[in-house]
CSV table of C-alpha atoms and ligand atoms in Angstrom, one decimal:
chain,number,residue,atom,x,y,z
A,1,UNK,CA,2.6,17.1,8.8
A,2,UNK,CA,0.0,14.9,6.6
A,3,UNK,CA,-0.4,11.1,6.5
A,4,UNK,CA,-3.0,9.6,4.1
A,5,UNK,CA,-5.3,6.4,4.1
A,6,UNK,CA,-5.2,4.9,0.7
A,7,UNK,CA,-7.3,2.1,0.0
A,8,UNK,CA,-7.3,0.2,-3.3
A,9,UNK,CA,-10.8,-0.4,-4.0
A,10,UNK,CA,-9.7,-4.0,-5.7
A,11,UNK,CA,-11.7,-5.4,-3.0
A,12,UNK,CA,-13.2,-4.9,0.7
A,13,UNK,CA,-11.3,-3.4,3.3
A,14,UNK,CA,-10.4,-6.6,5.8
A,15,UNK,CA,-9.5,-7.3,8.9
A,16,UNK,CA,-5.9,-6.3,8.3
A,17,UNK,CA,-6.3,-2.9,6.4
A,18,UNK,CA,-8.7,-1.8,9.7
A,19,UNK,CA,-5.5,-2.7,12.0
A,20,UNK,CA,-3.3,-0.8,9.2
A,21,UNK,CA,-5.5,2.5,9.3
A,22,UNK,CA,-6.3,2.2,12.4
A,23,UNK,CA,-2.5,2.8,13.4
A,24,UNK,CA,-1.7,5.5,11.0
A,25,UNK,CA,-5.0,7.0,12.2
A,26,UNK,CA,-4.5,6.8,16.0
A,27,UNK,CA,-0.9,7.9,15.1
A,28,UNK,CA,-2.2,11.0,13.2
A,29,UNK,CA,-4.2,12.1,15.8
A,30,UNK,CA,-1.9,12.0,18.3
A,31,UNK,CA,0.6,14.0,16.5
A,32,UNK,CA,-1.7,16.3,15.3
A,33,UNK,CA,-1.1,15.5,11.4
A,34,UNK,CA,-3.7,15.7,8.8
A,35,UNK,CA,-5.6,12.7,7.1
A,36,UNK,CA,-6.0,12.6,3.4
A,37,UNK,CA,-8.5,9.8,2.0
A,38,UNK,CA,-6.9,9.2,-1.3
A,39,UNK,CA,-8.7,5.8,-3.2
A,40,UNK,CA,-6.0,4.0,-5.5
A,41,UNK,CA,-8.3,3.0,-8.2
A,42,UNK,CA,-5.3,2.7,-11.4
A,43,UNK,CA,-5.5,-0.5,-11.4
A,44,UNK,CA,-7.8,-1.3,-13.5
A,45,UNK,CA,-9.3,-5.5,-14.1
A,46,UNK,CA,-8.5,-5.6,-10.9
A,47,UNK,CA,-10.9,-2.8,-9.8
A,48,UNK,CA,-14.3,-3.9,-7.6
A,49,UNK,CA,-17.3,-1.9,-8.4
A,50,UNK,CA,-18.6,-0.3,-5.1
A,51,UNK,CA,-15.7,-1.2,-3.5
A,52,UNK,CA,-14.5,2.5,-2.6
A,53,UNK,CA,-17.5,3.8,-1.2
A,54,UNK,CA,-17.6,0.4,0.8
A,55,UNK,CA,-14.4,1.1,2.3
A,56,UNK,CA,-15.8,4.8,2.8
A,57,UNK,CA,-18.5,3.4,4.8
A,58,UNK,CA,-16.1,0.8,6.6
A,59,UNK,CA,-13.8,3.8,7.7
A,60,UNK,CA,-16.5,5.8,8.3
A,61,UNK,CA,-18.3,3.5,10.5
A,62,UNK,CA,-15.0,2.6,12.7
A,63,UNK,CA,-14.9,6.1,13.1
A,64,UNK,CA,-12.0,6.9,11.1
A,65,UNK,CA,-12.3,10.3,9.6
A,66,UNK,CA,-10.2,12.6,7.4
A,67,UNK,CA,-9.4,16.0,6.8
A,68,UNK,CA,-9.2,16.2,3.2
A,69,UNK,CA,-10.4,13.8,0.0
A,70,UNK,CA,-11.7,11.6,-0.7
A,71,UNK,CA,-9.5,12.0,-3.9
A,72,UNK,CA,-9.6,9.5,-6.8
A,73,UNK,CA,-6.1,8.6,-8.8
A,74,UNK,CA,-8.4,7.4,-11.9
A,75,UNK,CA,-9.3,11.3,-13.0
A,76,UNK,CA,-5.0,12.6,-12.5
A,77,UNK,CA,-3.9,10.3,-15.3
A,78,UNK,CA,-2.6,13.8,-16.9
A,79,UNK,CA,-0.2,14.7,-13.8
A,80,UNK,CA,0.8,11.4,-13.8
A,81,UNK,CA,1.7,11.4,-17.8
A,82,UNK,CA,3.7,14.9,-17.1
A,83,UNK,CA,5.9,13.2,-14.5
A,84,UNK,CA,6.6,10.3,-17.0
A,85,UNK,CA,7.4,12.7,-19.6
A,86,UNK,CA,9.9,15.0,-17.9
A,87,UNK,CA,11.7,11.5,-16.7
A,88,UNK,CA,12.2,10.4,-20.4
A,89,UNK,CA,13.1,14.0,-21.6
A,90,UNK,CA,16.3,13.6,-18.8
A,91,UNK,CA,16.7,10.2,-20.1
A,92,UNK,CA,15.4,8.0,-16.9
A,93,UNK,CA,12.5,6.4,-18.7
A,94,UNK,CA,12.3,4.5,-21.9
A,95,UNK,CA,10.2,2.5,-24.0
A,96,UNK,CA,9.9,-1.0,-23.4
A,97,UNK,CA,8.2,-3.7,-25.6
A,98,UNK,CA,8.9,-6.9,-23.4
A,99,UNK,CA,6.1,-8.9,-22.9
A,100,UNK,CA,5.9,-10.3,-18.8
A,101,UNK,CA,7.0,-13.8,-20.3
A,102,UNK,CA,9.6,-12.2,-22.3
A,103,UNK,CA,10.9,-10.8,-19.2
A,104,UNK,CA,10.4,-14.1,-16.4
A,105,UNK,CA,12.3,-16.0,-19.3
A,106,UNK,CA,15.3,-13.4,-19.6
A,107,UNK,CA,16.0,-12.4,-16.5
A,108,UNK,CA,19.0,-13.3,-15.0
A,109,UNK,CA,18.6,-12.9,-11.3
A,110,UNK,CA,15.8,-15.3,-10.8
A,111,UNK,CA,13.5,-12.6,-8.7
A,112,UNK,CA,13.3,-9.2,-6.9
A,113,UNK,CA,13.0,-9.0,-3.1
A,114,UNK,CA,9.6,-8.8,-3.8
A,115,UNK,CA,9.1,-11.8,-5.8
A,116,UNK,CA,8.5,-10.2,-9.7
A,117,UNK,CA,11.3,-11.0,-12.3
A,118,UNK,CA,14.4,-8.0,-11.7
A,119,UNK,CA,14.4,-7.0,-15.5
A,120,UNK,CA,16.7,-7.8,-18.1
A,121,UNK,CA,17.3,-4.4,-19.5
A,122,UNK,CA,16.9,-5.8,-23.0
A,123,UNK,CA,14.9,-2.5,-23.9
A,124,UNK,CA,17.7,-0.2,-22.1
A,125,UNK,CA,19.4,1.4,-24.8
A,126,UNK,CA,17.3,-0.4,-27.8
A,127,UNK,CA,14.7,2.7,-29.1
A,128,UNK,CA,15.6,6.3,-29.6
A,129,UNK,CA,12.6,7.1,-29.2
A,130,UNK,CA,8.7,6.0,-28.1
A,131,UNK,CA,7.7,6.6,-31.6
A,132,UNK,CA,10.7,4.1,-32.8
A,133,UNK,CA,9.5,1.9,-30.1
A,134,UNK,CA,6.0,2.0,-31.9
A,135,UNK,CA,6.8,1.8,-35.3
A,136,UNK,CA,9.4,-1.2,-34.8
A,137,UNK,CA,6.7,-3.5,-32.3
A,138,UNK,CA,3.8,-2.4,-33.6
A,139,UNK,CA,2.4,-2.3,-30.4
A,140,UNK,CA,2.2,0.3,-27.3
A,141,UNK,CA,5.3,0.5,-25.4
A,142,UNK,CA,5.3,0.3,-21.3
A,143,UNK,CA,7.8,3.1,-19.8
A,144,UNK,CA,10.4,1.8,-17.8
A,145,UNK,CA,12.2,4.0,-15.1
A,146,UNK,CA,16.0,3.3,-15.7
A,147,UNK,CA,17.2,2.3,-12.0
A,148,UNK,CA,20.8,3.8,-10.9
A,149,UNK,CA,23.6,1.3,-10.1
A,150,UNK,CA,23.4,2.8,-6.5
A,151,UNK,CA,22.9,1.2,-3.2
A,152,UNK,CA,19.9,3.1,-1.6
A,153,UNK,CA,19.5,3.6,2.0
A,154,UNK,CA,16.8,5.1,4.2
A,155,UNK,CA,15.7,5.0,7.2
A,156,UNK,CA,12.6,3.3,8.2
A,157,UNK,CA,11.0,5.2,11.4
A,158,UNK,CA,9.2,1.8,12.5
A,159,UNK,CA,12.2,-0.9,11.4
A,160,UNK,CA,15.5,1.1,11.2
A,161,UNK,CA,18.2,1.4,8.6
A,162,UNK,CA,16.9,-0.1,5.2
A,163,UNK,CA,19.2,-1.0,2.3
A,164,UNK,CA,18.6,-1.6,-1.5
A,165,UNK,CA,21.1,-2.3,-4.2
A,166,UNK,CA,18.9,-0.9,-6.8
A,167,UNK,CA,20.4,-2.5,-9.9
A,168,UNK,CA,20.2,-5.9,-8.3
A,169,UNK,CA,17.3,-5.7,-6.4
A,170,UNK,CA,15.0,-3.9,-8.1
A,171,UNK,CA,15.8,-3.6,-11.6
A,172,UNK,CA,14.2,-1.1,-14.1
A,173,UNK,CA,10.5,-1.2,-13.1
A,174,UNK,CA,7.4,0.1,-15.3
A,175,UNK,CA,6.2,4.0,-14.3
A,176,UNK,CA,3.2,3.7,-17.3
A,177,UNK,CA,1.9,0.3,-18.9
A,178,UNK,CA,1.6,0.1,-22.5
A,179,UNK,CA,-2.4,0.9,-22.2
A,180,UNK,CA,-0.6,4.7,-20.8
A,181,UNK,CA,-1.6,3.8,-17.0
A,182,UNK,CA,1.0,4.8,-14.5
A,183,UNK,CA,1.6,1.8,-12.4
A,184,UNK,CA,1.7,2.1,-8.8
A,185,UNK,CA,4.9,3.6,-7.8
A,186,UNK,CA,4.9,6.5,-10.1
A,187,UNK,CA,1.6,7.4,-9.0
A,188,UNK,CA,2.0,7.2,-5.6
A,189,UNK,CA,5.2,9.3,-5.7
A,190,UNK,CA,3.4,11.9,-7.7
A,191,UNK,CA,0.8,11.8,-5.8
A,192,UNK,CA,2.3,12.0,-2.3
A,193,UNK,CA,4.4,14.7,-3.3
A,194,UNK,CA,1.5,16.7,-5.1
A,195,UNK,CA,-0.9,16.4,-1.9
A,196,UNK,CA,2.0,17.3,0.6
A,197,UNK,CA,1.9,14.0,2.4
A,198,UNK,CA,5.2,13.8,4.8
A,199,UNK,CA,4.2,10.7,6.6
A,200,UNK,CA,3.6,7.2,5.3
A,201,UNK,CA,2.2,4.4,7.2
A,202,UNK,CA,1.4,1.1,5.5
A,203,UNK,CA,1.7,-2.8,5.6
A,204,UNK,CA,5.2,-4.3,5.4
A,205,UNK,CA,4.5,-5.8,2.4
A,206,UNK,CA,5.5,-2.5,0.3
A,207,UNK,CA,8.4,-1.8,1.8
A,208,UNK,CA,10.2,-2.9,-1.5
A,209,UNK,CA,8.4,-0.1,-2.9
A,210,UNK,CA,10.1,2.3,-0.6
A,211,UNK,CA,13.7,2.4,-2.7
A,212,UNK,CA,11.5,2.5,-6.0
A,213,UNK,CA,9.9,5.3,-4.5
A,214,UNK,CA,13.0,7.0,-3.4
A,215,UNK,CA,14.5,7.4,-6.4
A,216,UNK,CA,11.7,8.1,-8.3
A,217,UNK,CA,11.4,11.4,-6.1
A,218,UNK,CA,15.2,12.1,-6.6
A,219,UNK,CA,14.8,11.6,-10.3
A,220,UNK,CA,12.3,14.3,-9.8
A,221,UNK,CA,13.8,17.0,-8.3
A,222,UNK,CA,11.5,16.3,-5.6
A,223,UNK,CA,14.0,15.2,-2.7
A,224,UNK,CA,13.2,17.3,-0.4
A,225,UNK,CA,9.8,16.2,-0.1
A,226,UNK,CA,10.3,12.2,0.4
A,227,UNK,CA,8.3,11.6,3.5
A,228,UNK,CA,9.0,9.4,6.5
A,229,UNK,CA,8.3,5.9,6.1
A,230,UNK,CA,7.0,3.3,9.1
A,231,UNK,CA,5.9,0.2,7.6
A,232,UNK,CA,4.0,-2.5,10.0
A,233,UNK,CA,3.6,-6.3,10.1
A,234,UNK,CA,0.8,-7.7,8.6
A,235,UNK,CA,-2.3,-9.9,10.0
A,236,UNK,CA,-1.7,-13.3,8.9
A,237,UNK,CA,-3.5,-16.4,9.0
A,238,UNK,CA,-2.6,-19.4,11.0
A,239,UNK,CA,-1.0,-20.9,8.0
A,240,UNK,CA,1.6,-18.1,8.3
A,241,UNK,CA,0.4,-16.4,5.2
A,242,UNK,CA,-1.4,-12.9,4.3
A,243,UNK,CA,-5.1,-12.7,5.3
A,244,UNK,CA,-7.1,-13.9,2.2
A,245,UNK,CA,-10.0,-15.5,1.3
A,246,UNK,CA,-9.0,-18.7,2.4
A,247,UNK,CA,-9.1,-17.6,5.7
A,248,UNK,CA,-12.6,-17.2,5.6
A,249,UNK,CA,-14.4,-13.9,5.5
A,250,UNK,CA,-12.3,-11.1,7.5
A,251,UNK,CA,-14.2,-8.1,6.0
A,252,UNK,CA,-14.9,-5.3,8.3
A,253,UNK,CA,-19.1,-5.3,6.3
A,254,UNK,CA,-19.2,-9.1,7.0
A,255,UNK,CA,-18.6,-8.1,10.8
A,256,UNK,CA,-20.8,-5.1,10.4
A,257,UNK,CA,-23.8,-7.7,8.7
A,258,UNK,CA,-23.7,-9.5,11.8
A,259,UNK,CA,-24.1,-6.8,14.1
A,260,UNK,CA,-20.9,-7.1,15.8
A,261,UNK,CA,-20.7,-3.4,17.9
A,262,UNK,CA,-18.2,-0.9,16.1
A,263,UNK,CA,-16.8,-1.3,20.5
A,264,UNK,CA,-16.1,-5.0,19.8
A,265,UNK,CA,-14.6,-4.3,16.3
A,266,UNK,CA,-12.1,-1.5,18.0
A,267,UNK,CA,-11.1,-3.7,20.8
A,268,UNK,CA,-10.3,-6.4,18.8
A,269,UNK,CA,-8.4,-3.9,16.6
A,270,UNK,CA,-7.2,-2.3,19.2
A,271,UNK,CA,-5.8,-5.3,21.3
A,272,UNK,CA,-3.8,-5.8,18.0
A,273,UNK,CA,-2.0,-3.0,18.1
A,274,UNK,CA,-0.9,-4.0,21.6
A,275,UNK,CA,-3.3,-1.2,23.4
A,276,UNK,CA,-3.3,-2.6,26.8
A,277,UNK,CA,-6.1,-3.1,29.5
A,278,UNK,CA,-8.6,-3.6,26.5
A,279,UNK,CA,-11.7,-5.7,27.1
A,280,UNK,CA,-14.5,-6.4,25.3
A,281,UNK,CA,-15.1,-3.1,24.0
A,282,UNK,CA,-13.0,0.3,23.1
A,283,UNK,CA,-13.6,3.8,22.1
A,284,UNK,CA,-11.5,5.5,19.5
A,285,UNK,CA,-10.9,7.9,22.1
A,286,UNK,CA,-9.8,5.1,24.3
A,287,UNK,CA,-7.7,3.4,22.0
A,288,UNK,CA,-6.0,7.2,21.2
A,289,UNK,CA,-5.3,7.7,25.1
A,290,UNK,CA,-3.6,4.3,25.7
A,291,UNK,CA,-1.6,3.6,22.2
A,292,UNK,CA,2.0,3.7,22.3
A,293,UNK,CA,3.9,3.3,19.0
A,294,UNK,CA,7.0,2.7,20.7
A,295,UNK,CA,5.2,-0.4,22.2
A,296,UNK,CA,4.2,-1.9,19.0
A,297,UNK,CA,4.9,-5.1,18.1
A,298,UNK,CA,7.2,-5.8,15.5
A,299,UNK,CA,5.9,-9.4,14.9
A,300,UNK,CA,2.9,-10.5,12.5
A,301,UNK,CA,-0.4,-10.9,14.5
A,302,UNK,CA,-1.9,-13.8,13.6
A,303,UNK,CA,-5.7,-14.4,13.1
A,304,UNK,CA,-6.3,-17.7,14.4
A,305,UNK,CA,-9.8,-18.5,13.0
A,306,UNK,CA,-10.3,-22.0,14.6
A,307,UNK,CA,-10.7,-24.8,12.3
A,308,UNK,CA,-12.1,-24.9,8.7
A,309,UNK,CA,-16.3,-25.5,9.5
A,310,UNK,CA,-16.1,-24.1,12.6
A,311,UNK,CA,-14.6,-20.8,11.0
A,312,UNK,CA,-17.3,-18.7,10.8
A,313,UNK,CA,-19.4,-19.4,13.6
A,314,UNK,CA,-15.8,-19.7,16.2
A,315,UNK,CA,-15.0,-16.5,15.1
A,316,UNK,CA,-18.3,-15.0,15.1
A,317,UNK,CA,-18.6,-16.0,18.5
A,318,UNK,CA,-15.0,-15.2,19.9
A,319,UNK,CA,-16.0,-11.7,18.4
A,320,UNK,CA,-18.8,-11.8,20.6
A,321,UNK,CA,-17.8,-13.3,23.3
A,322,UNK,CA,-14.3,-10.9,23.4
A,323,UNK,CA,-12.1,-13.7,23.7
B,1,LIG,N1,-3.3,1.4,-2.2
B,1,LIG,C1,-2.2,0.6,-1.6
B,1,LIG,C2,-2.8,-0.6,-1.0
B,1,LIG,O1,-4.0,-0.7,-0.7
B,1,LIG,C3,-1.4,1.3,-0.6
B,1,LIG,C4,-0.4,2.1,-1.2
B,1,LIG,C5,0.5,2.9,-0.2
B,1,LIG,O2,0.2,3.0,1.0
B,1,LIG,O3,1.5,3.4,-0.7
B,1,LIG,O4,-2.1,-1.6,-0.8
């Protein structure tokens, strides 16, 4: 059994990812599966200099530890590329020349559960080939993955039965933009599959990439290897939305900076994922005695930061103060 912590180094790891890793790390070690550190760093603009060995240093200084990586996705472009090719040689994939506009304005169903425009299909059946693609655009084509017209079910180990109606829901999504980057969910299938991960734990806010996911390992050949999926509840703000910058600074090296104990950091964490008899400060060992999955709340925790000015100091104190 093998779980992995992967950070996208698009920014620092916050308040939130801590709680996230935390879990699947406490998890881990209480079942006895391996940790692999794997750093999603495909997406390019969007990329932060410094940012992975930051979040390195974050883990590390938590206490989080690993068994195996870190390992980058930036330098397996070429495993990636192979599982895009054997998906358009069995006629799953094709070339699409759509711009995003293109796309928002043609699509009928107005959005996918996860808020990006379910696509059109206008590029379905249109180019026998990437070449014909090419030559008729005159410009790169992205690779779509051509969804079934199957409902997808699966079962998710933290919220239960789970349901997608691929063709509505989804849509045929990108596997490789037109610059040749696989996009998320090819690599992350590849890539779990590759590293022999059979457990994922991660914030709620992929589980629409769970169906995607499944079928791109059916389309594979790789079913047998799909892993068990437990997707959490997020941190939000008080506003009721994901933790951002307008919540004020929630990264784990602003808390560091301040000297907030790594003790006070877990048992704040810790009191988040519903550990009880936590005070001021925790051990990871602690935290791994008392956490019970089955106890975990299924609701968003909320980071109430007090009000707007008295942000930073409020919550530097409440940190300090354990409250
Ligand atoms: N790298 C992704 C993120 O930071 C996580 C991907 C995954 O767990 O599948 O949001």
């Amino acid at each position: 059994m093998k779980t992995r912590l992967a950070p996208s180094p698009t920014g620092a790891l916050h308040l939130g990812n801590a709680r996230t890793f935390l879990i699947n790390w406490l998890l881990a070690r209480q079942q006895g599966w391996k940790i692999l550190l794997r750093i999603e760093d495909l997406d390019g603009p969007r990329i932060k200099l410094g940012a992975d060995q930051q979040a390195i240093e974050d883990l590390q200084w938590l206490g989080l530890d690993w068994d195996e990586g870190p390992i980058y996705q930036s330098p397996r472009q070429g495993e990636y590329r192979l599982a895009v090719e054997k998906l358009i040689a069995d006629g799953c994939a094709y070339p699409c020349v759509c711009s995003r506009k293109e796309v928002d304005r043609a699509a009928s169903a107005p959005h996918a559960e996860d808020g990006a425009a379910v696509y059109p299909g206008t590029c379905r059946n249109r180019f026998p080939s990437i070449e014909a693609a090419r030559q008729a655009c005159g410009r790169e084509p992205a690779i779509r993955f051509r969804v079934p017209d199957e409902i997808i079910t699966w079962t998710d180990e933290f919220r239960g039965p789970q349901r997608s109606d691929a063709a509505k829901d989804l849509g045929d999504f990108v596997i490789a933009k037109a610059d040749g980057v696989a996009a998320y969910q090819l690599a992350v299938v590849v890539d779990d599959a590759a590293m022999g991960i059979t457990q994922v734990v991660r914030g709620d806010d992929l589980i629409d990439s769970t169906p995607r996911q499944i079928i791109l390992y059916r389309a594979l050949g790789w079913s047998s290897r799909i892993p068990i999926y437990r997707h959490l509840p997020l941190v939000i703000g008080s506003d009721g939305r994901r933790l951002a910058k307008r919540h004020g600074d929630t990264r784990v090296s602003y808390y560091r900076r301040l000297g907030i104990s790594k003790e006070r950091m877990l048992a704040l964490l810790g009191r988040w994922c519903g550990v009880p008899g936590i005070g001021d400060s925790a051990t990871l060992d602690e935290l791994s005695n008392r956490f019970d999955m089955a106890k975990l709340s299924h609701s968003p925790i909320v980071f109430n930061n007090g009000d707007d000015s008295s942000f930073y100091e409020g919550n530097q104190m409440r940190m300090i103060n354990g409250t």
